[in-house]
Tab-separated table of C-alpha atoms in Angstrom:
chain	number	residue	atom	x	y	z
A	262	MET	CA	-13.837	-45.610	-54.076
A	263	THR	CA	-15.408	-44.558	-57.378
A	264	THR	CA	-13.780	-41.130	-57.186
A	265	GLU	CA	-10.401	-42.645	-56.403
A	266	ILE	CA	-10.640	-45.006	-59.377
A	267	ARG	CA	-11.495	-42.113	-61.694
A	268	ILE	CA	-8.694	-39.907	-60.334
A	269	ASN	CA	-6.154	-42.716	-60.723
A	270	ALA	CA	-7.370	-43.441	-64.255
A	271	ASP	CA	-7.169	-39.765	-65.227
A	272	GLU	CA	-3.634	-39.507	-63.847
A	273	ALA	CA	-2.603	-42.722	-65.611
A	274	LYS	CA	-4.026	-41.475	-68.919
A	275	ARG	CA	-2.226	-38.163	-68.488
A	276	LEU	CA	1.097	-39.890	-67.821
A	277	LYS	CA	0.697	-42.257	-70.756
A	278	LYS	CA	0.174	-39.250	-73.057
A	279	ASP	CA	2.957	-37.114	-71.534
A	280	THR	CA	5.837	-37.043	-74.009
A	281	ALA	CA	8.421	-36.248	-71.324
A	282	PHE	CA	7.300	-39.250	-69.266
A	283	ILE	CA	7.278	-41.492	-72.327
A	284	ASN	CA	10.750	-40.323	-73.329
A	285	PHE	CA	12.203	-40.820	-69.837
A	286	MET	CA	10.717	-44.298	-69.570
A	287	GLN	CA	12.118	-45.224	-72.985
A	288	GLN	CA	15.507	-43.786	-72.066
A	289	VAL	CA	15.628	-45.883	-68.899
A	290	ARG	CA	14.573	-48.964	-70.872
A	291	ASP	CA	17.166	-48.343	-73.612
A	292	ASP	CA	19.937	-47.691	-71.070
A	293	GLN	CA	19.214	-50.930	-69.238
A	294	ILE	CA	19.066	-52.951	-72.445
A	295	ARG	CA	22.403	-51.454	-73.485
A	296	ILE	CA	23.910	-52.271	-70.075
A	297	PHE	CA	22.589	-55.819	-70.362
A	298	ALA	CA	23.874	-56.258	-73.913
A	299	ASP	CA	27.293	-54.752	-73.206
A	300	SER	CA	27.939	-56.746	-70.040
A	301	SER	CA	30.588	-59.402	-69.982
A	302	ALA	CA	29.965	-63.002	-68.960
A	303	SER	CA	31.216	-62.287	-65.436
A	304	ASP	CA	28.943	-59.245	-64.916
A	305	VAL	CA	26.104	-61.247	-63.410
A	306	ASP	CA	25.214	-58.538	-60.874
A	307	VAL	CA	25.130	-55.877	-63.577
A	308	ARG	CA	22.753	-57.961	-65.698
A	309	GLU	CA	20.585	-58.775	-62.684
A	310	ASP	CA	20.301	-55.063	-61.823
A	311	ALA	CA	19.454	-54.154	-65.419
A	312	HIS	CA	16.836	-56.897	-65.521
A	313	ALA	CA	15.304	-55.722	-62.244
A	314	ILE	CA	15.079	-52.158	-63.524
A	315	LEU	CA	13.458	-53.303	-66.773
A	316	ARG	CA	10.923	-55.295	-64.783
A	317	ALA	CA	10.192	-52.222	-62.653
A	318	VAL	CA	9.629	-50.071	-65.746
A	319	ASN	CA	7.282	-52.725	-67.130
A	320	GLN	CA	5.456	-52.893	-63.795
A	321	ILE	CA	4.896	-49.126	-63.851
A	322	GLU	CA	3.276	-49.446	-67.277
A	323	ILE	CA	1.181	-52.408	-66.127
A	324	THR	CA	-0.018	-50.421	-63.109
A	325	LEU	CA	-0.980	-47.458	-65.291
A	326	ASP	CA	-2.900	-49.749	-67.652
A	327	ALA	CA	-4.636	-51.414	-64.693
A	328	SER	CA	-5.828	-48.033	-63.419
A	329	ILE	CA	-7.292	-47.214	-66.805
A	330	GLN	CA	-8.936	-50.638	-67.061
A	331	ALA	CA	-10.424	-50.256	-63.569
A	332	GLU	CA	-12.283	-47.164	-64.753
A	333	ILE	CA	-13.533	-48.988	-67.844
A	334	ILE	CA	-14.847	-51.816	-65.678
A	335	LEU	CA	-16.455	-49.313	-63.311
A	336	ASP	CA	-18.220	-47.603	-66.219
A	337	ARG	CA	-19.516	-50.928	-67.528
A	338	LYS	CA	-20.863	-51.873	-64.105
A	339	GLN	CA	-22.596	-48.521	-63.690
A	340	ARG	CA	-24.334	-48.845	-67.078
A	341	LYS	CA	-26.066	-52.050	-66.026
């Protein structure tokens, strides 16, 4: 369990520092925002898809942050 938490945290930290990953995530986010903004009033499905993709991108970032925080919590517990 401890090893898995540390491995996940290390991988999350690596991804969050990887410029290619950061750029791809931003490109996806920008594309979806543009799709959302450029949609017409009748393009409900298009907006719903763009919104779902934006939520997925945000969830990826939340999951990465949670992995990093899990290691921080583990370290605090082990110091006590």
